Amino acid sequence: MKPNSDNLVEIRDLHYSRNAHVVFDGVNITVQRGKVTAVMGPSGCGKTTLLRLIGGQLTPDSGSVIVNGEHIPRLSRERLYEVRRQMGMLFQSGALFSDISVFENVAFPLREHTNLPEAMIRDLVLMKLQAVGLRGARELMPSELSGGMARRVALARALALDPSLIMFDEPFTGQDPISMGVLVQLIRLLNDALKMTTIIVSHDVQETVSIADYIYVIADGHVVGEGTPETLMQEGTGWVQQFMQGLPDGPVPFHYPAQDYSNDLWGASR
Amino acid sequence: MMKMRTVEITVGALMIAGILSLLMLALQVSGLSNFFREEPGYKVKAEFSNIGSLKVRAKVSIGGVVVGRVTEIGLESDTFNAVVWMAIDPKRVNNLPIDTHASILTAGLLGDNYISLTPGFSETQFLKEGDIIPLGSTDSAVILEQLISKFLAGQASTNNKSDQPGGEHP
Amino acid sequence: MITMKRLQLLGRTGFSFMGDVGRATIILYHSLIGKPDWVNGFTRLVQQIYFVGVLSFVIIALSALFIGMVLGLQGYTILNKFGAEHALGQLIALSLVRELGPVVGALLFAGRAGSALTAEIGLMKTTEQLSSMEMMGVDPLRRIIAPRFWAGQISMPVLALIFNCVAILGGYMVGVEWLGVDNGAFWANMQSAVDFHADVVNGIIKSVVFGTVITWIAVFQGIDCQPTAEGIGRSTTKTVVYASLAVLGLDFFLTAVMFGDT
């Protein structure tokens, strides 16, 4: 049963709260096959939580999360682990296994899920590393890599099982301009070359806009804006405008809510 | 791969050390060597009126030489006498006279109880499997408390005797 | 008012404790169910026994040697007053096999291996290695927790046995070689006093229980830790404290059950 075969991920009326704090309050998101979809929003708006909900690491309070026709929250533990093989996820830190080399990190999913002979695993790993440009770094340990390289290795590892969906959690944060450029290019290239579907979660507007086909903007548990990058940049509402342009003041005030300034300064001494 | 080998070797060494330790605890520390196999030798039964704190596996000795072990302790249902089974090693002694005397002694002041056999004088009949040393030719354990109370009672009576003459003179 | 607050605090602590026990049980259950992967699982188990067991060997053996020597020395001076030096072997062996071997071994194990386990798993959680493994379709409970749990359970009794032996040899060294207790009397008294089933086997059962509890607490604290550097530190401390308390408390309970009626 596939509700709509054009959409790989469909999120309908998603509610999720953590410790009485409402993270999502009726969110609808659709991710089309073969497209790069970006989810943007200010820090702490639950973007990473969204990816974890798609990956089934968290269970929503209500609403449905459908990936490739599978209702993620309703899956059994066993089935969930099978479905996850179709997904690749890139964590903010890269999350490489620190006790094994780059080569073994990329080989890890292959060794776990397949019974391929060692020679074929070697070839596959080298191909994936070549794709991210780090074939020469295969003998290094994760601690010897720079942040950008670690993310590229993690990307190669996420690609190892040729997933149909790949999710990036803040791929651009804390990168120098060169690694950032490399990553932006890689994400777009791999998405097109491998016929994958990509979800990017980020608050780096420029980079995201440059590669995304469709953007959702989330704030306060709601989708406040959606559309192609161009439409969002131009036609978004006040809040979306402020976010996309990076203006310091606007609908989101510069000041944290407080009592009147002069009262606060002089009031106490009275 | 070299590293994996050292890991495997050291783990193997640890396991061997563990097994050797178990063997040492079994054989050298708890003397298990005479636990698995049935106590060797022929079983002889002895009746006592009181065995004190005699335990299974206590020594059975003749003149201080260990010739066997206590294997079982029970109670005779009709006479309420304590019954002690002991296994005597035939390699040590195979010709115990039928009128052998058994007594329960204590090793030192605070030591464990053990059985001491005093061979009798019969030269034709010997104890064999299942034979009984009757109550008449056994000495029960000496219970320290009884000894002390006897001693005190004895002293008291001697005191009384010495007191009595004085008591007759008002 | 203050008593009500205290009562409330007690209730809350009780609830959170029950919650912890429940979650720890669920984690253990998920780690251990399912069919094991014999080939790879064995390699992983060996690797973990190396980290948990072999690396704890030196501290366990050294402590055992010193404890045995102290026992020999102290036991000798006391027994000497009663002219009962020949019972030294019995004193050393019984106290070690019944109590000190399993308990001190377990306390050292909790300090060395338990804390390392918690820190390792906590670090894997903090750096999202566990999450990323989960997203790769590999169950971290089975892949990471299960081999560590089994390794702890296997290593602890082995280490306790080694502890006993080394300590008895230490006591032998001091008692017989230095202080001149008769060699034959030392071992003979030991052999007549120590019963294989009642003492040695019960000691092993104790250490198996301790090994289970320590590794269980350690892996749970690792999984449950706050994913920050501070959180790892706190969880590591918790592991050592809880595991030590659990060992001492369980020891009393087990001793009462095993040796209580004699």
XYZ file of C-alpha atoms in Angstrom:
702
model
C 0.000 0.000 0.000
C 1.624 3.187 -1.114
C -0.633 6.205 -0.626
C 1.215 8.224 -3.195
C 4.210 6.741 -4.882
C 5.593 10.185 -5.707
C 6.112 10.900 -2.033
C 8.741 8.988 -0.154
C 7.992 10.531 3.215
C 4.614 11.785 4.326
C 4.083 13.341 7.725
C 0.482 14.104 8.601
C -0.786 16.078 11.592
C 2.232 15.251 13.709
C 2.045 16.014 17.412
C 4.996 15.462 19.661
C 5.864 16.835 23.075
C 8.693 16.225 25.437
C 8.362 16.843 29.182
C 5.231 18.951 28.740
C 7.060 21.075 26.165
C 5.219 20.942 22.851
C 7.717 20.408 20.035
C 5.340 19.731 17.138
C 1.740 20.798 17.098
C 0.170 19.520 13.906
C 2.985 19.431 11.362
C 2.444 18.276 7.763
C 5.480 17.597 5.602
C 5.760 15.826 2.273
C 9.044 14.750 0.757
C 9.018 13.928 -2.931
C 11.156 11.189 -4.385
C 14.426 12.243 -5.944
C 14.246 15.761 -4.527
C 16.318 17.594 -1.953
C 13.919 18.792 0.711
C 15.139 21.137 3.415
C 13.612 21.717 6.825
C 14.670 25.006 8.332
C 13.984 26.845 11.495
C 15.650 28.518 14.442
C 17.797 26.571 16.875
C 15.805 24.438 19.229
C 12.673 24.250 17.101
C 12.881 20.467 16.914
C 14.494 19.907 13.536
C 16.668 17.058 14.802
C 13.647 15.641 16.596
C 11.878 15.526 13.255
C 14.624 13.364 11.758
C 14.493 11.057 14.753
C 10.747 10.729 14.315
C 11.240 9.787 10.673
C 13.911 7.301 11.677
C 11.662 5.804 14.311
C 13.976 6.607 17.215
C 11.145 8.609 18.758
C 7.434 7.895 18.718
C 4.977 10.734 18.034
C 2.079 11.427 20.395
C -0.302 11.369 17.459
C -0.274 11.720 13.701
C 1.353 9.525 11.118
C 4.868 9.220 9.763
C 4.890 7.218 6.555
C 8.156 6.332 4.854
C 7.928 4.391 1.616
C 4.450 3.207 2.548
C 5.438 2.001 6.027
C 3.824 3.543 9.094
C 6.989 4.046 11.116
C 5.460 4.424 14.614
C 3.420 1.228 14.193
C 6.271 -1.012 13.078
C 7.547 -3.807 15.269
C 11.073 -3.490 16.563
C 12.323 -6.089 14.089
C 10.638 -4.504 11.080
C 11.816 -1.051 12.101
C 15.432 -2.194 11.966
C 14.832 -3.606 8.497
C 13.226 -0.396 7.261
C 16.116 1.624 8.636
C 18.500 -0.099 6.252
C 16.763 1.931 3.540
C 17.656 5.133 5.352
C 20.950 6.823 5.830
C 21.373 9.452 8.475
C 24.226 11.831 8.948
C 24.590 13.133 12.466
C 25.863 16.550 13.307
C 29.087 15.205 14.780
C 29.546 12.536 12.128
C 29.227 9.904 14.831
C 32.016 7.728 13.471
C 32.918 4.725 15.592
C 36.009 5.990 17.300
C 37.660 2.629 17.929
C 37.922 1.514 14.281
C 39.567 3.018 11.201
C 37.887 5.001 8.438
C 37.835 1.921 6.225
C 36.206 -0.224 8.895
C 33.687 2.512 9.645
C 32.472 2.504 6.061
C 32.608 -1.279 5.928
C 30.590 -1.586 9.150
C 27.051 -1.569 7.670
C 28.178 -3.915 4.886
C 29.642 -6.388 7.345
C 26.566 -6.187 9.546
C 23.930 -6.621 6.894
C 25.524 -8.600 4.103
C 27.610 -11.716 3.736
C 29.718 -10.310 0.935
C 33.233 -11.670 0.508
C 36.035 -9.540 1.874
C 37.310 -8.552 -1.590
C 33.913 -7.195 -2.601
C 33.531 -5.278 0.650
C 36.913 -3.721 -0.005
C 35.865 -2.644 -3.498
C 32.565 -1.220 -2.293
C 34.192 0.699 0.551
C 36.810 2.164 -1.771
C 34.098 3.212 -4.209
C 32.158 4.995 -1.470
C 35.297 6.662 -0.157
C 36.234 7.691 -3.668
C 32.825 9.316 -4.047
C 33.518 11.569 -1.061
C 37.148 12.055 -2.070
C 38.713 10.332 0.922
C 40.007 7.078 -0.557
C 43.496 8.073 0.547
C 42.434 8.496 4.161
C 41.169 4.974 4.652
C 43.795 3.888 7.161
C 43.317 6.914 9.424
C 41.482 6.723 12.722
C 38.458 9.019 13.212
C 40.377 11.057 15.794
C 42.889 12.018 13.098
C 40.242 13.558 10.810
C 39.122 17.156 10.649
C 35.450 17.910 11.248
C 34.675 18.227 7.551
C 36.486 15.002 6.684
C 34.680 13.164 9.478
C 31.359 14.259 8.010
C 32.394 13.092 4.567
C 33.415 9.702 5.957
C 30.088 9.529 7.733
C 28.429 10.336 4.426
C 30.305 7.489 2.752
C 29.196 5.204 5.565
C 25.584 6.325 5.238
C 25.806 5.583 1.500
C 27.303 2.134 2.001
C 24.005 0.278 1.768
C 22.698 2.479 -1.097
C 19.755 3.883 0.856
C 16.765 5.388 -0.880
C 16.479 8.144 1.720
C 19.329 10.076 3.266
C 18.923 12.592 6.051
C 21.409 15.278 7.032
C 21.357 16.804 10.473
C 22.921 20.279 10.344
C 25.552 19.325 7.752
C 26.961 22.846 7.437
C 27.350 23.886 11.047
C 30.879 24.640 12.145
C 32.515 24.045 8.772
C 35.121 26.222 7.149
C 34.078 27.683 3.775
C 35.989 25.100 1.746
C 34.554 22.028 3.487
C 31.173 23.704 3.355
C 31.468 24.116 -0.415
C 32.594 20.513 -0.753
C 29.647 19.257 1.290
C 27.093 21.373 -0.559
C 28.334 20.056 -3.850
C 28.495 16.461 -2.611
C 24.936 16.458 -1.315
C 23.528 17.747 -4.574
C 25.700 15.508 -6.764
C 25.041 12.334 -4.827
C 21.319 13.002 -4.701
C 21.156 13.309 -8.454
C 23.680 10.644 -9.357
C 22.358 7.931 -7.010
C 18.651 8.752 -7.496
C 18.231 9.252 -3.782
C 15.860 11.374 -1.798
C 17.485 13.839 0.551
C 16.226 15.609 3.645
C 18.385 18.386 5.034
C 17.805 19.940 8.397
C 19.663 23.193 8.775
C 19.572 26.820 9.782
C 22.268 27.908 7.376
C 20.070 29.746 4.918
C 22.472 30.435 2.050
C 23.833 26.943 1.629
C 20.464 25.319 2.071
C 18.785 27.608 -0.414
C 21.506 26.856 -2.956
C 20.775 23.124 -3.085
C 17.209 22.565 -1.874
C 14.346 21.884 -4.251
C 11.711 22.539 -1.619
C 11.909 24.154 1.801
C 9.793 23.914 4.913
C 10.254 26.501 7.649
C 9.263 25.410 11.136
C 8.763 27.609 14.172
C 6.921 27.067 17.456
C 5.766 23.622 16.460
C 4.114 24.694 13.207
C 5.125 24.864 9.583
C 5.160 28.622 9.035
C 6.262 28.626 5.464
C 6.887 26.265 2.577
C 7.751 26.473 -1.050
C 10.643 26.539 -3.455
C 13.619 28.629 -2.336
C 12.738 31.467 -4.679
C 9.132 31.822 -3.587
C 10.109 31.666 0.070
C 12.773 34.312 -0.289
C 10.381 36.674 -1.966
C 6.853 35.942 -0.843
C 7.220 34.612 2.655
C 5.383 36.240 5.536
C 7.118 38.605 7.896
C 8.587 35.969 10.131
C 9.871 33.845 7.254
C 11.351 36.924 5.642
C 13.223 37.773 8.795
C 14.566 34.249 9.083
C 15.588 33.884 5.475
C 17.217 37.299 5.277
C 18.810 36.991 8.691
C 17.546 40.345 9.968
C 18.329 41.096 13.622
C 14.959 42.562 14.450
C 11.473 41.982 13.167
C 8.600 39.757 14.200
C 11.097 37.906 16.380
C 12.161 40.684 18.727
C 15.808 41.275 19.519
C 14.970 41.422 23.219
C 13.925 38.554 25.384
C 10.549 39.497 26.933
C 11.207 41.838 29.866
C 9.551 44.674 31.709
C 10.051 48.199 30.550
C 13.731 49.114 30.291
C 13.632 52.447 32.113
C 11.434 50.996 34.822
C 13.886 48.154 35.254
C 16.854 50.507 35.524
C 15.360 53.159 37.768
C 12.546 51.272 39.371
C 14.744 49.275 41.725
C 16.450 52.278 43.296
C 13.160 53.941 44.108
C 45.191 -8.398 12.908
C 48.258 -8.674 15.096
C 46.320 -6.882 17.799
C 43.418 -9.303 17.560
C 45.872 -12.156 18.078
C 47.268 -10.717 21.292
C 43.723 -10.107 22.493
C 42.799 -13.720 21.860
C 45.978 -15.043 23.425
C 45.623 -12.996 26.602
C 41.956 -13.904 26.948
C 42.901 -17.553 26.556
C 45.591 -17.134 29.191
C 43.080 -15.525 31.556
C 40.690 -18.419 31.082
C 43.464 -20.943 31.736
C 44.480 -19.020 34.847
C 40.863 -19.164 35.986
C 40.628 -22.912 35.421
C 43.944 -23.517 37.173
C 42.711 -21.423 40.093
C 39.555 -23.485 40.283
C 41.638 -26.661 40.244
C 43.852 -25.341 42.995
C 40.851 -24.333 45.090
C 39.307 -27.731 44.490
C 42.313 -29.942 45.120
C 44.760 -28.058 47.285
C 42.443 -25.830 49.304
C 39.270 -27.830 49.805
C 40.863 -31.256 49.407
C 38.235 -32.248 46.907
C 40.362 -35.195 45.788
C 38.543 -37.303 48.361
C 35.146 -35.789 47.659
C 34.274 -36.904 44.167
C 35.116 -40.530 44.569
C 33.355 -42.565 47.180
C 35.358 -42.759 50.396
C 37.529 -45.769 49.813
C 37.403 -48.735 52.078
C 34.945 -50.836 53.984
C 32.152 -49.330 56.045
C 31.985 -49.960 59.735
C 29.215 -48.726 61.998
C 29.685 -47.523 65.549
C 27.079 -46.579 68.116
C 27.615 -43.750 70.555
C 25.406 -42.226 73.179
C 26.725 -38.775 72.330
C 28.911 -37.731 69.442
C 29.449 -34.105 70.476
C 30.233 -31.998 67.444
C 31.595 -34.797 65.287
C 31.102 -34.013 61.610
C 31.034 -35.955 58.390
C 34.555 -36.215 56.916
C 36.090 -36.152 60.361
C 39.224 -38.235 60.754
C 39.233 -41.830 61.979
C 42.605 -42.673 63.404
C 44.500 -45.393 65.163
C 47.216 -44.078 67.401
C 47.119 -40.753 65.610
C 47.466 -42.275 62.141
C 44.518 -41.495 59.891
C 42.995 -44.702 58.591
C 39.612 -43.472 57.374
C 36.873 -40.869 57.475
C 33.401 -40.503 58.903
C 30.971 -40.867 56.004
C 27.555 -40.609 57.565
C 25.963 -39.698 60.879
C 22.489 -40.828 61.897
C 20.256 -41.720 64.780
C 19.121 -45.216 65.739
C 15.359 -44.881 65.773
C 14.527 -47.183 68.673
C 17.430 -46.655 71.033
C 18.092 -43.021 70.173
C 21.762 -43.724 70.013
C 23.915 -41.832 67.547
C 25.168 -43.996 64.728
C 28.360 -43.140 62.899
C 29.394 -44.788 59.672
C 33.047 -44.697 58.894
C 35.004 -45.864 55.921
C 38.266 -47.577 56.815
C 40.950 -47.677 54.179
C 41.884 -51.330 53.697
C 45.308 -50.297 52.443
C 46.013 -48.844 55.850
C 44.434 -51.458 58.024
C 42.502 -54.542 57.030
C 42.635 -56.629 60.180
C 40.885 -54.655 62.880
C 39.876 -57.086 65.606
C 36.142 -57.435 66.141
C 36.416 -56.137 69.701
C 37.979 -52.842 68.637
C 37.120 -49.893 70.851
C 36.059 -46.521 69.347
C 36.141 -43.201 71.157
C 35.423 -39.646 70.111
C 38.252 -37.334 71.036
C 38.948 -33.668 70.573
C 42.042 -32.378 68.813
C 43.502 -29.959 71.309
C 41.414 -27.836 73.603
C 39.349 -26.156 70.908
C 39.886 -28.458 67.947
C 37.547 -30.649 65.968
C 36.207 -33.984 67.112
C 37.611 -37.143 65.598
C 37.288 -40.846 66.158
C 40.126 -42.813 67.653
C 40.088 -46.602 67.332
C 41.827 -48.810 69.843
C 42.308 -52.292 68.400
C 41.070 -55.166 70.505
C 42.635 -58.570 71.075
C 40.682 -60.991 68.918
C 43.031 -62.714 66.506
C 40.523 -64.657 64.525
C 37.627 -62.326 63.878
C 38.099 -59.008 62.094
C 35.776 -56.097 61.362
C 34.435 -56.204 57.835
C 31.926 -54.320 55.718
C 28.757 -53.566 57.686
C 30.009 -54.673 61.081
C 28.971 -52.819 64.202
C 31.020 -51.569 67.088
C 28.398 -51.729 69.834
C 27.651 -49.077 72.385
C 29.485 -51.123 74.997
C 32.844 -50.679 73.381
C 32.604 -46.975 72.472
C 33.391 -43.829 74.421
C 31.219 -40.818 73.733
C 32.518 -37.356 73.105
C 33.658 -35.453 76.117
C 31.514 -32.369 76.322
C 33.469 -29.543 77.858
C 30.448 -28.051 79.585
C 29.534 -31.355 81.208
C 33.121 -31.768 82.316
C 33.139 -28.352 83.885
C 29.805 -28.813 85.611
C 30.953 -32.217 86.915
C 34.132 -30.652 88.153
C 32.246 -27.829 89.830
C 29.748 -30.263 91.338
C 32.637 -32.351 92.613
C 34.256 -29.345 94.178
C 30.999 -28.313 95.714
C 30.524 -31.720 97.296
C 34.066 -31.747 98.692
C 33.420 -28.277 100.024
C 30.197 -29.514 101.581
C 32.045 -32.392 103.215
C 34.600 -30.077 104.754
C 31.813 -27.758 105.789
C 29.729 -30.462 107.419
C 31.821 -30.982 110.562
C 31.715 -27.281 111.206
C 27.972 -27.402 110.604
C 27.506 -29.983 113.351
C 28.919 -27.670 115.923
C 26.426 -24.956 116.549
C 5.157 21.273 56.018
C 8.774 20.283 55.904
C 7.950 16.670 56.690
C 5.434 16.645 53.848
C 8.137 17.911 51.508
C 10.506 15.231 52.718
C 7.840 12.618 52.219
C 7.197 13.922 48.747
C 10.911 13.807 47.986
C 11.066 10.234 49.217
C 8.130 9.331 47.022
C 9.684 10.961 44.007
C 13.007 9.219 44.604
C 11.156 5.945 44.967
C 9.300 6.455 41.716
C 12.410 7.387 39.789
C 14.232 4.392 41.263
C 11.444 2.061 40.178
C 11.524 3.699 36.767
C 15.264 3.118 36.519
C 14.922 -0.515 37.482
C 12.195 -0.941 34.901
C 14.175 0.660 32.119
C 17.289 -1.289 33.072
C 15.269 -4.500 32.874
C 13.891 -3.589 29.464
C 17.365 -2.776 28.188
C 18.709 -6.067 29.499
C 15.786 -7.942 27.971
C 16.275 -6.391 24.541
C 20.012 -7.007 24.710
C 19.714 -10.673 25.454
C 16.750 -11.865 23.398
C 17.015 -12.936 19.818
C 19.174 -15.553 18.267
C 22.841 -14.989 18.867
C 25.302 -14.606 16.047
C 27.725 -17.327 17.097
C 30.641 -16.554 14.790
C 30.882 -12.764 15.108
C 29.372 -12.806 18.563
C 32.168 -14.983 19.839
C 34.860 -12.681 18.453
C 33.170 -9.699 20.067
C 32.831 -11.567 23.329
C 36.533 -12.403 23.324
C 37.349 -8.774 22.623
C 35.171 -7.595 25.488
C 36.574 -10.196 27.877
C 39.923 -8.693 27.024
C 38.757 -5.198 27.959
C 36.738 -6.217 30.981
C 38.700 -9.169 32.289
C 42.302 -9.150 31.117
C 42.768 -5.456 31.786
C 41.425 -5.908 35.329
C 43.765 -8.822 35.974
C 46.758 -6.862 37.216
C 44.883 -4.804 39.802
C 42.981 -7.886 40.994
C 46.098 -10.063 41.283
C 48.143 -7.376 43.029
C 45.397 -6.533 45.514
C 44.867 -10.224 46.151
C 48.542 -10.735 46.909
C 48.587 -7.916 49.448
C 45.303 -8.909 51.049
C 46.529 -12.480 51.391
C 49.767 -11.307 52.966
C 47.946 -9.052 55.423
C 45.611 -11.890 56.327
C 48.613 -14.129 56.949
C 50.280 -11.551 59.158
C 47.223 -10.521 61.151
C 45.932 -14.052 61.446
C 49.272 -15.272 62.687
C 49.635 -12.651 65.412
C 46.153 -13.366 66.740
C 46.266 -17.142 66.449
C 49.724 -17.164 67.997
C 48.245 -15.872 71.245
C 46.187 -19.041 71.515
C 48.979 -21.211 70.255
C 46.832 -22.089 67.280
C 49.054 -20.995 64.403
C 48.320 -24.263 62.645
C 44.790 -22.959 61.985
C 46.198 -20.113 59.886
C 45.517 -21.894 56.606
C 41.932 -22.461 57.609
C 41.439 -18.848 58.615
C 42.933 -17.481 55.420
C 41.183 -19.874 53.084
C 37.748 -19.608 54.655
C 37.692 -15.836 54.863
C 38.913 -15.583 51.286
C 36.814 -18.219 49.620
C 33.605 -17.245 51.374
C 33.830 -13.470 51.552
C 36.917 -11.569 50.553
C 37.490 -13.206 47.184
C 34.050 -12.535 45.725
C 33.439 -9.227 47.526
C 36.792 -7.461 47.250
C 37.187 -8.858 43.754
C 33.785 -7.428 42.848
C 34.552 -4.026 44.383
C 37.793 -3.791 42.410
C 35.989 -5.009 39.308
C 33.330 -2.335 39.729
C 36.014 0.311 40.085
C 38.123 -0.840 37.177
C 35.850 -2.494 34.628
C 32.440 -1.105 35.602
C 33.483 2.513 35.422
C 35.312 1.912 32.139
C 32.212 0.277 30.655
C 29.982 3.164 31.683
C 32.408 5.750 30.363
C 32.811 3.916 27.069
C 29.098 3.473 26.450
C 28.351 6.982 27.697
C 30.894 8.393 25.270
C 29.371 6.385 22.428
C 25.997 7.827 23.341
C 27.305 11.381 23.646
C 28.994 11.240 20.254
C 25.792 9.796 18.748
C 27.538 6.553 17.823
C 24.688 4.558 19.343
C 22.072 6.587 17.500
C 23.875 6.305 14.196
C 24.222 2.567 14.694
C 20.493 2.393 15.314
C 19.839 4.325 12.125
C 22.042 1.902 10.214
C 19.633 -0.804 11.209
C 21.998 -2.331 13.771
C 20.557 -2.738 17.247
C 23.118 -1.191 19.604
C 21.693 -3.150 22.515
C 22.575 -6.438 20.886
C 25.705 -5.221 19.166
C 27.234 -3.169 21.992
C 25.522 -4.069 25.262
C 25.089 -7.827 24.978
C 28.764 -8.805 24.467
C 29.832 -6.458 27.260
C 27.249 -7.898 29.583
C 28.289 -11.490 28.938
C 31.952 -10.581 29.146
C 31.431 -9.066 32.587
C 29.503 -12.064 33.751
C 32.192 -14.470 32.585
C 35.146 -12.409 33.734
C 33.989 -11.752 37.285
C 33.992 -15.363 38.569
C 37.256 -16.074 36.759
C 38.852 -13.034 38.365
C 37.429 -13.977 41.765
C 38.924 -17.465 41.464
C 42.280 -15.983 40.560
C 41.924 -13.557 43.455
C 41.356 -16.428 45.880
C 44.345 -18.379 44.669
C 46.763 -15.484 44.594
C 45.641 -14.351 48.042
C 46.005 -17.845 49.514
C 49.481 -18.029 48.032
C 50.208 -14.621 49.545
C 49.042 -15.843 52.928
C 51.103 -18.992 52.492
C 54.147 -16.908 51.680
C 53.854 -14.836 54.847
C 52.588 -17.563 57.144
C 54.686 -20.518 56.117
C 57.741 -19.085 54.421
C 58.352 -16.097 56.689
C 56.656 -16.783 60.007
C 57.334 -20.481 60.092
C 53.900 -22.084 60.354
C 54.198 -25.778 59.578
C 53.632 -26.378 55.878
C 51.692 -29.601 56.360
C 49.472 -28.195 59.085
C 48.747 -25.116 56.979
C 47.349 -27.082 54.054
C 45.826 -29.936 56.048
C 43.818 -27.604 58.249
C 42.745 -25.681 55.200
C 41.630 -28.836 53.452
C 39.704 -30.142 56.406
C 37.963 -26.818 56.970
C 37.121 -25.793 53.418
C 34.341 -27.729 51.793
C 34.275 -27.623 48.021
C 30.552 -27.399 47.645
C 29.639 -25.257 50.629
C 32.507 -22.810 50.366
C 34.120 -22.783 46.944
C 30.999 -23.289 44.853
C 28.994 -20.819 46.924
C 31.801 -18.310 46.498
C 31.626 -18.805 42.743
C 27.849 -18.348 42.784
C 28.349 -15.115 44.690
C 30.815 -13.802 42.159
C 28.557 -14.713 39.245
C 25.761 -12.726 40.894
C 28.092 -9.800 41.555
C 29.415 -9.888 37.991
C 25.870 -9.787 36.631
C 24.808 -6.920 38.854
C 27.935 -4.837 38.282
C 27.880 -5.105 34.489
C 24.161 -4.563 34.450
C 24.476 -1.362 36.459
C 27.459 -0.275 34.374
C 25.838 -0.713 30.973
C 22.579 0.809 32.179
C 24.327 3.879 33.551
C 26.188 4.178 30.253
C 23.006 3.967 28.177
C 21.080 6.190 30.560
C 23.681 8.915 30.982
C 23.131 12.544 30.086
C 24.857 12.984 26.727
C 27.363 15.549 27.957
C 30.895 15.347 29.308
C 29.543 16.142 32.749
C 26.870 13.486 32.373
C 29.468 10.818 31.605
C 31.406 11.759 34.717
C 28.312 11.610 36.864
C 27.220 8.273 35.442
C 30.665 6.791 35.987
C 30.578 7.836 39.620
C 27.063 6.438 39.945
C 28.196 3.108 38.537
C 30.958 2.727 41.106
C 28.771 3.850 44.012
C 25.679 1.848 43.098
C 27.633 -1.235 42.110
C 29.654 -1.211 45.336
C 26.549 -0.764 47.459
C 24.736 -3.457 45.529
C 27.660 -5.852 45.993
C 27.849 -5.293 49.744
C 24.083 -5.479 50.206
C 23.724 -8.584 48.074
C 26.667 -10.140 49.858
C 24.856 -9.929 53.167
C 21.745 -11.409 51.595
C 23.585 -14.221 49.852
C 25.631 -15.006 52.943
C 22.475 -15.236 54.999
C 20.962 -17.643 52.486
C 24.086 -19.740 51.925
C 25.770 -19.893 55.306
C 22.963 -18.725 57.553
C 21.785 -22.132 58.696
C 25.135 -23.565 59.768
